[in-house]
Tab-separated table of C-alpha atoms in Angstrom:
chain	number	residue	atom	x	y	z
R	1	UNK	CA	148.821	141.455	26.393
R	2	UNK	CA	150.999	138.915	24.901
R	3	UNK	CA	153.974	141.259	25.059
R	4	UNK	CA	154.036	141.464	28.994
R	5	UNK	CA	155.684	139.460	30.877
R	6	UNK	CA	154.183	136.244	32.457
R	7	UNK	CA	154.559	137.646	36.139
R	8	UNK	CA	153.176	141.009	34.968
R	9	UNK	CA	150.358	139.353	33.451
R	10	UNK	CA	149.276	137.326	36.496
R	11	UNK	CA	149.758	140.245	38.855
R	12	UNK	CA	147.747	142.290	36.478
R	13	UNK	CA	145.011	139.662	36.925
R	14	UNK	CA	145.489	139.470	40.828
R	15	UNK	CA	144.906	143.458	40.624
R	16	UNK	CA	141.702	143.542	38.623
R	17	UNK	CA	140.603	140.807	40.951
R	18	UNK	CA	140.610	143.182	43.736
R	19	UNK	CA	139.035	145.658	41.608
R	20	UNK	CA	136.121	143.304	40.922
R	21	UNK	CA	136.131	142.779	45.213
R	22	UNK	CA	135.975	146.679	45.628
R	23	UNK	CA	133.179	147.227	43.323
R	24	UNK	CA	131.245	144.248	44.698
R	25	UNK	CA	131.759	145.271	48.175
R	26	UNK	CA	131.197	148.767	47.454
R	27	UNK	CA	127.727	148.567	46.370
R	28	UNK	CA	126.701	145.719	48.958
R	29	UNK	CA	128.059	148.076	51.529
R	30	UNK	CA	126.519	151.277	50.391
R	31	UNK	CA	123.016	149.660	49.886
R	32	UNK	CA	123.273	147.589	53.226
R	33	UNK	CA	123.930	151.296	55.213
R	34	UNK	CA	120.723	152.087	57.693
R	35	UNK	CA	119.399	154.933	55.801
R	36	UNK	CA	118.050	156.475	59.823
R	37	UNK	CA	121.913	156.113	61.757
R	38	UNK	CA	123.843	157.630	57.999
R	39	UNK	CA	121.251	160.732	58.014
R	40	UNK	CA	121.650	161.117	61.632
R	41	UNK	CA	125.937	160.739	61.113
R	42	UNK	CA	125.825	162.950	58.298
R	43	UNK	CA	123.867	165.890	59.947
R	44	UNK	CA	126.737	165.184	62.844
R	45	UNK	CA	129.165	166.021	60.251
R	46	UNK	CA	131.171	162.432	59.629
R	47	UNK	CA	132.566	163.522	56.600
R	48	UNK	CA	132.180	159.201	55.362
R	49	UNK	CA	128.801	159.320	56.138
R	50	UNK	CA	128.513	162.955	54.122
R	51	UNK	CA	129.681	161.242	50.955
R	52	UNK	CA	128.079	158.307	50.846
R	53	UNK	CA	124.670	160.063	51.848
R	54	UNK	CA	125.609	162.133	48.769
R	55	UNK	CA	126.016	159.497	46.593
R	56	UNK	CA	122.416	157.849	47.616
R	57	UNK	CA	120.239	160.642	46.796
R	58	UNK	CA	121.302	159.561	43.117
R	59	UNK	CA	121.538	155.480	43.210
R	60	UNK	CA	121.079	155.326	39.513
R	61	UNK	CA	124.316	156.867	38.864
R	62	UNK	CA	126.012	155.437	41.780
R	63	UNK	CA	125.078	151.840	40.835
R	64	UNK	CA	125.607	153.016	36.999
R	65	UNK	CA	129.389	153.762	38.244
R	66	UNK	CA	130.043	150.858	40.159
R	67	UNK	CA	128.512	148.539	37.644
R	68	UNK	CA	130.392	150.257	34.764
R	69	UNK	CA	133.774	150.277	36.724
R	70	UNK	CA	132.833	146.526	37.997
R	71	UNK	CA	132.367	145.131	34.247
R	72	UNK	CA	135.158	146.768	32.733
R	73	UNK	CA	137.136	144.879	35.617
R	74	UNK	CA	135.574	141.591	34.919
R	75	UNK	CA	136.293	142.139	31.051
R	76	UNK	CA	139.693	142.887	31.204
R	77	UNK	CA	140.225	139.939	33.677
R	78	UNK	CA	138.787	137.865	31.398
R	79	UNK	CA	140.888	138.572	29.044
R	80	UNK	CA	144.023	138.366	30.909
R	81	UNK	CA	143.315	135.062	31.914
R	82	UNK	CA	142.356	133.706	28.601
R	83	UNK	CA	146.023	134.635	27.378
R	84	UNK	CA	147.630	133.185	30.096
R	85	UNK	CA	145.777	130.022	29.513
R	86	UNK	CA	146.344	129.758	25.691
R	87	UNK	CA	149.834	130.407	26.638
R	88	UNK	CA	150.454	127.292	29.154
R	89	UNK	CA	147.094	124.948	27.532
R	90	UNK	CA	146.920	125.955	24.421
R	91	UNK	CA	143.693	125.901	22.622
R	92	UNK	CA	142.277	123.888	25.964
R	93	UNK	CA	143.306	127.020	28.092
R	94	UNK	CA	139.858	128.867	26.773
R	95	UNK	CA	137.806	126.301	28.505
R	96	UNK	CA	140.248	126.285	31.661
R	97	UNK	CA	140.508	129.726	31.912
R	98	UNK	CA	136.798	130.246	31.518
R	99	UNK	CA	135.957	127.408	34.936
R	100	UNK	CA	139.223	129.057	36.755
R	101	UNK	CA	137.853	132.863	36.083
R	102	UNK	CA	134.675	132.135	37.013
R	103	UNK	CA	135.564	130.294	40.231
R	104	UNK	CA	138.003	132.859	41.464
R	105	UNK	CA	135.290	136.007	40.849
R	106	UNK	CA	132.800	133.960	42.835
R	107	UNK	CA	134.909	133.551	45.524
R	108	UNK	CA	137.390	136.459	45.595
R	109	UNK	CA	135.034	139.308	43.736
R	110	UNK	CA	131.652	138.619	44.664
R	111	UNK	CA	130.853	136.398	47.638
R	112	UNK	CA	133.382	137.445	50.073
R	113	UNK	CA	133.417	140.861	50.013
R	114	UNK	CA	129.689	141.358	49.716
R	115	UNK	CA	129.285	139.313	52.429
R	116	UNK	CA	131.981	141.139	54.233
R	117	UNK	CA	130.414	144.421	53.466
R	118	UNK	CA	126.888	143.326	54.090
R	119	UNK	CA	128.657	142.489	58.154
R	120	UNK	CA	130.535	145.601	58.196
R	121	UNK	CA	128.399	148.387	55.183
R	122	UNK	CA	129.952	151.331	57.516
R	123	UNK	CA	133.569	150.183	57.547
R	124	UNK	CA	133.554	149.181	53.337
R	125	UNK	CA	130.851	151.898	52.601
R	126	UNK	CA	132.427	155.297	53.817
R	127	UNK	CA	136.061	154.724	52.830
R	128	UNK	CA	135.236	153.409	49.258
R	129	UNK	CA	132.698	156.499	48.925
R	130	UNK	CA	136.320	158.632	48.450
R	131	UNK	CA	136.430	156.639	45.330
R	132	UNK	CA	133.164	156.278	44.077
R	133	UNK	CA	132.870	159.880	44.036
R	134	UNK	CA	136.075	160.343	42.188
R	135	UNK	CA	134.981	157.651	39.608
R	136	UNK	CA	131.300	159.295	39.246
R	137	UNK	CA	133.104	162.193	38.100
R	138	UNK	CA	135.516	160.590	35.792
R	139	UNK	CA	133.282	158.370	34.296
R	140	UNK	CA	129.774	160.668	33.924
R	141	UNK	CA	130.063	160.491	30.147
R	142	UNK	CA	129.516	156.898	30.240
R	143	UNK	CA	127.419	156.683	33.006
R	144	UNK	CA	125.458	159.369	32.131
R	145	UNK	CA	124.740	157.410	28.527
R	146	UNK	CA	124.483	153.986	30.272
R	147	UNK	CA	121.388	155.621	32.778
R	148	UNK	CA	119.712	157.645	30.116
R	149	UNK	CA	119.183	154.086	27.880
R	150	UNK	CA	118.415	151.982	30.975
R	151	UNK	CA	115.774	154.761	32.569
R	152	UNK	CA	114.497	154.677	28.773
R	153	UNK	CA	113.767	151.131	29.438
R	154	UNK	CA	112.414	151.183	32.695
R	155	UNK	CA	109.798	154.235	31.095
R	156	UNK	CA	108.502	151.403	28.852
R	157	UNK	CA	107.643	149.529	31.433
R	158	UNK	CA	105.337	152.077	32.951
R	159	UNK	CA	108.455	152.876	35.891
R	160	UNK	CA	108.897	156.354	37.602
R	161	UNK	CA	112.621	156.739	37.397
R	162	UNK	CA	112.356	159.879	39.662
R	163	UNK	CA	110.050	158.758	41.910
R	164	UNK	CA	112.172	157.986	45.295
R	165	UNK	CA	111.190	155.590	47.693
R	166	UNK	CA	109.647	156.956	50.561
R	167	UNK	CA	111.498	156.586	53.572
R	168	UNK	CA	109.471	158.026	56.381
R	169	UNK	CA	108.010	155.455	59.146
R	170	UNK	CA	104.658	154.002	60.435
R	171	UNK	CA	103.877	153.834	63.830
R	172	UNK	CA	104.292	150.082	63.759
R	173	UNK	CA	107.708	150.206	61.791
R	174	UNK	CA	108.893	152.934	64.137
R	175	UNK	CA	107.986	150.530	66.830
R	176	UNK	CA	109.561	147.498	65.775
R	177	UNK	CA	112.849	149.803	65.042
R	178	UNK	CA	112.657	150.801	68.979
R	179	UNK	CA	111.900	146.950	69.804
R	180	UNK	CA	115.444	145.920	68.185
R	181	UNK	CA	117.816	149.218	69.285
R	182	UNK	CA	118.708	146.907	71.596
R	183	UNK	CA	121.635	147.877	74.314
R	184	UNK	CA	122.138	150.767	71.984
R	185	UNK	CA	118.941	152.134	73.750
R	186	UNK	CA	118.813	152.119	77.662
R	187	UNK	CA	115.598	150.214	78.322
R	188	UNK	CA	113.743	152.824	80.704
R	189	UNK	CA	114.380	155.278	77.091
R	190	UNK	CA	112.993	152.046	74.972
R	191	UNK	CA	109.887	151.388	77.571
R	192	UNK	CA	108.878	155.633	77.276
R	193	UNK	CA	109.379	155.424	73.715
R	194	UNK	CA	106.876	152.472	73.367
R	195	UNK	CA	104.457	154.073	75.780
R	196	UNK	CA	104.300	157.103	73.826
R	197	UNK	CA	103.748	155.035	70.670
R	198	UNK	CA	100.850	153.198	72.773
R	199	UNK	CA	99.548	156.359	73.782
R	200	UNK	CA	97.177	156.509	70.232
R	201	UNK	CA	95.634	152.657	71.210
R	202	UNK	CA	94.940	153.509	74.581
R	203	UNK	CA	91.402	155.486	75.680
R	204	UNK	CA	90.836	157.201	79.122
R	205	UNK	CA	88.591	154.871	79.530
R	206	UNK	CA	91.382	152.430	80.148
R	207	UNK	CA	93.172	154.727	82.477
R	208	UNK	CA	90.708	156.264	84.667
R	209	UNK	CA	89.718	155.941	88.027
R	210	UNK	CA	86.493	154.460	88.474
R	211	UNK	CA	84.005	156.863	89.987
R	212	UNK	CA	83.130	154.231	92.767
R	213	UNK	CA	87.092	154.905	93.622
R	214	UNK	CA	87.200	158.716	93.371
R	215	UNK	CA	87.705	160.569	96.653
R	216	UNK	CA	85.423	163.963	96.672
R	217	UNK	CA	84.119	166.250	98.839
R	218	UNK	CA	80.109	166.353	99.035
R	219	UNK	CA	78.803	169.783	100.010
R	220	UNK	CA	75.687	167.718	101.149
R	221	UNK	CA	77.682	166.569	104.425
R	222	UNK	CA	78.005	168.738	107.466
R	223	UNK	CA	81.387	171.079	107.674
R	224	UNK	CA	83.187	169.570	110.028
R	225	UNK	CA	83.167	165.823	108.338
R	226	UNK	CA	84.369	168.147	104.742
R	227	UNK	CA	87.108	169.902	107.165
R	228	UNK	CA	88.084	166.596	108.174
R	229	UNK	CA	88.496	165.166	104.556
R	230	UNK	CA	90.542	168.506	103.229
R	231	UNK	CA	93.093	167.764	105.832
R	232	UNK	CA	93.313	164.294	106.034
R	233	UNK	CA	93.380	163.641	102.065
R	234	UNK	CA	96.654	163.172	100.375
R	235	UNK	CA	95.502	165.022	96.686
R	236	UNK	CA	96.074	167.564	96.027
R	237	UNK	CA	92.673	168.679	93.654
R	238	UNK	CA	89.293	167.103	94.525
R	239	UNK	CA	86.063	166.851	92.612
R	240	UNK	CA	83.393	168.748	94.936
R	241	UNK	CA	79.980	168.225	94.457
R	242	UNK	CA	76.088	167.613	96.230
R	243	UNK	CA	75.305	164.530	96.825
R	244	UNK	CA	76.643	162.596	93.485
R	245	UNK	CA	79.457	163.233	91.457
R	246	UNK	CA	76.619	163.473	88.987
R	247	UNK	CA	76.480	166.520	89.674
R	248	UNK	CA	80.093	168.207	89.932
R	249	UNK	CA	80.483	171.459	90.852
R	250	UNK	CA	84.088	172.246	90.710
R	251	UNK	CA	87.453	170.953	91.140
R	252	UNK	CA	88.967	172.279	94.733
R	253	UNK	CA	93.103	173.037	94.843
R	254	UNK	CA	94.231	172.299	98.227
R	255	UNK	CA	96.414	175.486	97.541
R	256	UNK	CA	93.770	177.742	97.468
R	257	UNK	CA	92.307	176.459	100.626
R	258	UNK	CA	95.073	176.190	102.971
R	259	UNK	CA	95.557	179.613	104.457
R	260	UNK	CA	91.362	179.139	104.890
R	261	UNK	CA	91.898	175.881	106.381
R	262	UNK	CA	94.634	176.984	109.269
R	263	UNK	CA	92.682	179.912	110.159
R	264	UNK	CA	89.718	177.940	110.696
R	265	UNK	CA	87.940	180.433	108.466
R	266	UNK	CA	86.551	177.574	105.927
R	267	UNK	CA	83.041	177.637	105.001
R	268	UNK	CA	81.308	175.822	102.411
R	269	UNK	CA	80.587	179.155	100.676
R	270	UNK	CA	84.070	179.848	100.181
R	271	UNK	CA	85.099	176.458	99.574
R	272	UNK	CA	82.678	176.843	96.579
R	273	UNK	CA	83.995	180.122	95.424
R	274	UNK	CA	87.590	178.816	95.107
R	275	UNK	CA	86.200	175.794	92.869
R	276	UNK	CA	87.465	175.895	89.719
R	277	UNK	CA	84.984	175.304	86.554
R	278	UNK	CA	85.262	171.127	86.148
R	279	UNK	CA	86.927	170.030	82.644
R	280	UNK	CA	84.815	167.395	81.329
R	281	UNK	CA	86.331	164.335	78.925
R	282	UNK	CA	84.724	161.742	76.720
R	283	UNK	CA	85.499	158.035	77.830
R	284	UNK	CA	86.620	157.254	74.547
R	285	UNK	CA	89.568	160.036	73.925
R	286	UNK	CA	92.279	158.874	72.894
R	287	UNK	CA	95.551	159.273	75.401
R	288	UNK	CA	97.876	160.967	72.886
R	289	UNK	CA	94.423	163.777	72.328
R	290	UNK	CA	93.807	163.897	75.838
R	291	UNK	CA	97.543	164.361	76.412
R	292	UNK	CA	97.447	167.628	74.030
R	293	UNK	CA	93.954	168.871	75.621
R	294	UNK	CA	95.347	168.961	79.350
R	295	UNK	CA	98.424	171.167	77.684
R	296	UNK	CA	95.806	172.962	76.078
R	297	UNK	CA	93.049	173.710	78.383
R	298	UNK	CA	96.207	173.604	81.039
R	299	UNK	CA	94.171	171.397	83.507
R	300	UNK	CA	95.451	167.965	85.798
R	301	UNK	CA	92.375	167.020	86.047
R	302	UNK	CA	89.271	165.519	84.006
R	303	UNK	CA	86.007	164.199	84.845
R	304	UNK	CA	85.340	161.437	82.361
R	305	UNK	CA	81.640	161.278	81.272
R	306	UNK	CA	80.051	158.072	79.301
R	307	UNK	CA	78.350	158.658	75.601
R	308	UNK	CA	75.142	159.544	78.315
R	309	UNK	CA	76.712	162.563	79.948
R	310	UNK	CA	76.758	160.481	83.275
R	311	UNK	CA	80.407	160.642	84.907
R	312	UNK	CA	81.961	157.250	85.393
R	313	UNK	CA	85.325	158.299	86.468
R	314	UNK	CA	88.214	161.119	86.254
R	315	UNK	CA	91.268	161.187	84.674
R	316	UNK	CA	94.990	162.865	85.756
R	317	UNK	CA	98.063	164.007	84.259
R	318	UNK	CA	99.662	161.838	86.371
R	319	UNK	CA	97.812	158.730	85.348
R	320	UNK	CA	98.538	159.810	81.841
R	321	UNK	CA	102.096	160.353	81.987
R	322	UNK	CA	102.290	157.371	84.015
R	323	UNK	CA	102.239	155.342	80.790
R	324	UNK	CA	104.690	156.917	78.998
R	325	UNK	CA	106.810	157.109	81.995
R	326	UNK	CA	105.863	154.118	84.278
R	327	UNK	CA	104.855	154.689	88.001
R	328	UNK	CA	106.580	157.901	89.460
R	329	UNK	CA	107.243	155.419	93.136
R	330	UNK	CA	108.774	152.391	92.600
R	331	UNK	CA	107.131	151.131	95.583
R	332	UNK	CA	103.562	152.330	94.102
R	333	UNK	CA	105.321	150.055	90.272
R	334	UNK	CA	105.886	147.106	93.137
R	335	UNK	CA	102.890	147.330	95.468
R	336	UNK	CA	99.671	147.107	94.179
R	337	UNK	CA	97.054	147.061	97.427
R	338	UNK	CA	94.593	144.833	95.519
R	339	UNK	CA	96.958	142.299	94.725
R	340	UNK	CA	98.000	139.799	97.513
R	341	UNK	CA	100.230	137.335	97.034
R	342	UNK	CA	100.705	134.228	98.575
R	343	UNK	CA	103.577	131.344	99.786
R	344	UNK	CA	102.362	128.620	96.838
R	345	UNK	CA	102.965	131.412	93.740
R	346	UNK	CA	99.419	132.416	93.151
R	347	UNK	CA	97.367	135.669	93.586
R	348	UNK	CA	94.977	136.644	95.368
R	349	UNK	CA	93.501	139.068	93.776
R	350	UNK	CA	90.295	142.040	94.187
R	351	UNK	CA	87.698	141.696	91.645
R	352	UNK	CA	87.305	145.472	91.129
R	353	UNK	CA	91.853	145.335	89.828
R	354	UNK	CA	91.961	146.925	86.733
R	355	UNK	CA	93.776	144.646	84.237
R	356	UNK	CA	95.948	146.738	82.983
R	357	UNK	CA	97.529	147.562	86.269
R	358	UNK	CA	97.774	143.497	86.700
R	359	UNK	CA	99.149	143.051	84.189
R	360	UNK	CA	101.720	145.991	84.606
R	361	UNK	CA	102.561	144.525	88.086
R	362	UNK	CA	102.908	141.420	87.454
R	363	UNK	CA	104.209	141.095	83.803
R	364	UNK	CA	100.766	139.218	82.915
R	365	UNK	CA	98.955	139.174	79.496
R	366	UNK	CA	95.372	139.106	80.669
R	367	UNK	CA	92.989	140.676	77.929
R	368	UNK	CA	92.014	144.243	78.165
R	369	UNK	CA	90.729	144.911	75.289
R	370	UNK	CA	87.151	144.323	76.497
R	371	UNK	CA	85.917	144.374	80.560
R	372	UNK	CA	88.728	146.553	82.239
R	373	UNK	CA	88.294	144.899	85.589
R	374	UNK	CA	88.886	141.141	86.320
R	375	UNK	CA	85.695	140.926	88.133
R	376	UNK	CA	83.851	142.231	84.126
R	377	UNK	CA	86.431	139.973	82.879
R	378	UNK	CA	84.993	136.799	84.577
R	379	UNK	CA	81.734	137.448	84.668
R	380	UNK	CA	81.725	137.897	80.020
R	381	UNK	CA	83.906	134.676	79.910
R	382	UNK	CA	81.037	132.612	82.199
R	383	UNK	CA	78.231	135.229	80.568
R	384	UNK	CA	76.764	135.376	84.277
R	385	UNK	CA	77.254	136.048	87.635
R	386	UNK	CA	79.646	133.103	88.843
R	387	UNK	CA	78.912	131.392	92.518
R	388	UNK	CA	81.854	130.961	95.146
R	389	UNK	CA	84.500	128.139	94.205
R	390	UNK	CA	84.074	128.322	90.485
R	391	UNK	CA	87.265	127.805	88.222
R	392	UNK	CA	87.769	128.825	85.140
R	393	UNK	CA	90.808	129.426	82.608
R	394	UNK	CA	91.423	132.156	80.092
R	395	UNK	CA	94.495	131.816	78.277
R	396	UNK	CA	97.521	130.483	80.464
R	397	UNK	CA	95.815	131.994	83.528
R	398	UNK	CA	93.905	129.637	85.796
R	399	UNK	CA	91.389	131.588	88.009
R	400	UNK	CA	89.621	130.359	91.394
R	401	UNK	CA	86.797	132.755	92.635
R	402	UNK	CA	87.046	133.177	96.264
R	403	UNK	CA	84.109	135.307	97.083
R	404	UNK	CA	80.930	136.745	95.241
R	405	UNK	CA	78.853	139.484	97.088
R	406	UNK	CA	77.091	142.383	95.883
R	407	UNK	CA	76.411	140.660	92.403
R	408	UNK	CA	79.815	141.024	91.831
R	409	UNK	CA	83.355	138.721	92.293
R	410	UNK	CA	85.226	140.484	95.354
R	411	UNK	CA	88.537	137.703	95.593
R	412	UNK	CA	89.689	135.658	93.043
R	413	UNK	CA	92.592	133.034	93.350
R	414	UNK	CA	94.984	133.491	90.133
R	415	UNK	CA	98.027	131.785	88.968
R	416	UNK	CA	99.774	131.457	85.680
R	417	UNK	CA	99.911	127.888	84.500
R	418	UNK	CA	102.746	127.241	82.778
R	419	UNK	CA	104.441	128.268	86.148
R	420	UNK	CA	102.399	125.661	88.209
R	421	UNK	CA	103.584	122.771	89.116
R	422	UNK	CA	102.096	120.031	86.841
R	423	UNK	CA	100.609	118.050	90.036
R	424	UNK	CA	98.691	121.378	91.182
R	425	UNK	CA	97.390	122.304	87.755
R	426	UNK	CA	95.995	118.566	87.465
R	427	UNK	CA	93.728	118.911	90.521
R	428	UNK	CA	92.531	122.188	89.377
């Protein structure tokens, strides 16, 4: 060292410097890669993201490489600068050379470039995997030697040196990756994949159509009024049955009714006959189960029965896939009959709404986790029947009952309060 030429010597140093930046950057940037977008690259066939996939399935000896390759680098520099010093200082250049060193690694070999490669691990990683995979092979021997002692160690410690960590995901992690995708998912793609992932905490109980809601045809009432109903209704399969949908005898396709129906050749015989058996589901199926029965049993249709066998409801495709998908109208995702609302900001709204489809309307958070209609949902939080002109607040949501009849809340006032004017929440 003392041979070479001052200028030699410093450029030397300058050069193992950037050594020491590689090596640093190197590992921050192959450790900071997303483990997901590389696999996906790789099976593209980016020849970067090939390598440095490569070099992951063994970190120990890609870490032993850049960690052997890294110290030598820091050695030699060491050196280097110590004989520079003891050349211009003296004795005192040790000392200097030691505070200068160690300040210009910081900077220059660690800090910088890690945090450059920890901003950028696809730009740093997949270029320097060209030479990490050149180096792996040059310098097994010692690698190789280096891992077998420090794996020896870690096997004292109790440690599974071939145990990998697992990288498959959990619902919840798989959600929170589709929550931050960000613009690199459009947000219709973001809001199905979410709705799919909600599709195991959701019931049909949540999504059914309550049973005082269904339309059906009752083979109790005279022909003409059923005629009437077949061609006046706008679904196309209806629950038929005599006198309560208790007692369900089939599910009617208008299909295999309409040649009947022009003809005027429809009789309650044969509108019986082209019934199909009804497909009975539990209240409390889960949406992703019920989603693979339907494809199953290939049926549209479901009449949901309580833990009593009584029906309470049915159940469609389309209300299933609705949640995945949102509404299939806009104007049905914008309109929602049994909300009404008015000039001052609130909402007027029917006491027999289902929550959820408040809250899908009108970007609310009102609890659904227990009553599914906001007439059940005011009548647990005041544990009785309520009287006309009672208020009451759950959460941020301020609620006036309009009108009780029946035993039950028919209109309720509603209205968000942090976006109520301060003098208008204070008289409430």
């Amino acid at each position: 060292m003392n041979e070479l030429h001052p200028a030699m010597q410093i450029g030397l140093l300058v050069l193992l410097l950037l050594l020491s930046a590689f090596f640093s950057s190197s590992e921050t940037g192959m450790l900071s890669l997303n483990r997901y977008r590389l696999k996906h690259m790789a099976n593209e066939g980016h020849a970067g993201a090939k390598r440095a996939h490569a070099l992951l399935q063994r970190p120990d000896r890609m870490l032993g490489t850049i960690l052997v390759g890294n110290n030598i680098v820091n050695i030699l520099a060491a050196s280097i600068s110590t004989v520079i010093a003891v050349q211009l200082w003296g004795e005192a250049g040790i000392a200097i050379a030691t505070a200068m060193l160690t300040v210009a690694v910081l900077i220059f070999g660690e800090i910088t470039p890690k945090t450059l490669a920890a901003l950028r691990p696809e730009a740093v990683a997949f270029p320097a995997s060209i030479v990490l995979t050149i180096l792996q092979k040059v310098l097994y021997p010692v690698v190789w030697l280096a891992n077998f002692m420090s794996n020896g160690l870690l096997r004292l410690f109790g440690v599974d040196t071939k145990a990998k960590a697992k990288d498959s995901l959990s619902a919840e992690e798989l959600r929170t990756v589709v929550d931050e995708s960000g613009h690199e998912l459009p947000a219709n793609r973001q809001s199905m994949l979410l709705g799919i992932l909600d599709l195991e905490k959701v019931s049909v109980n949540d999504i059914m159509i309550p049973r005082n809601e269904v339309f059906g045809i009752d083979l109790n009432d005279d022909l003409d009024r059923i005629i009437t109903q077949l061609r006046t209704t706008t679904h196309t399969r209806l629950p038929v049955f005599r006198g309560d949908i208790n007692q369900v005898e089939g599910i009617i396709h208008m299909r295999q009714i309409a040649r009947l129906l022009t003809r005027n050749q429809l009789d309650k015989e044969s509108l019986l006959a082209a019934c199909h058996e009804p497909y009975f589901v539990p209240e409390s199926t889960p949406l992703s189960t019920q989603l693979f029965n339907f494809q199953k049993q290939k049926r549209r249709i479901g009449i949901v029965v309580d833990e009593y066998g009584d029906v309470i409801g049915i159940v469609t495709l389309e209300d299933l896939l609705e949640e995945i998908v949102g509404e299939f109208s806009n104007q049905d995702a914008l309109r929602n009959p049994d909300i009404h609302p008015q000039e001052d900001g609130t909402q007027v709204i029917d006491g027999a709404a289902n929550i959820r489809d408040v809250n899908k309307s009108l970007g609310w958070h009102l609890p659904s986790d227990g009553p599914k209609t906001l007439n059940g949902l005011i009548t647990e939080a005041l544990e009785q029947i309520p009287d006309n002109n009672v208020c009451l607040r759950i959460g941020p949501y301020c609620m006036e009952i309009l009108q009780v009849a029946d035993n039950r809340v028919r209109n309720v006032r509603v209205w968000e309060l942090r976006n109520t004017p301060a003098k208008q929440a204070a008289t409430e």
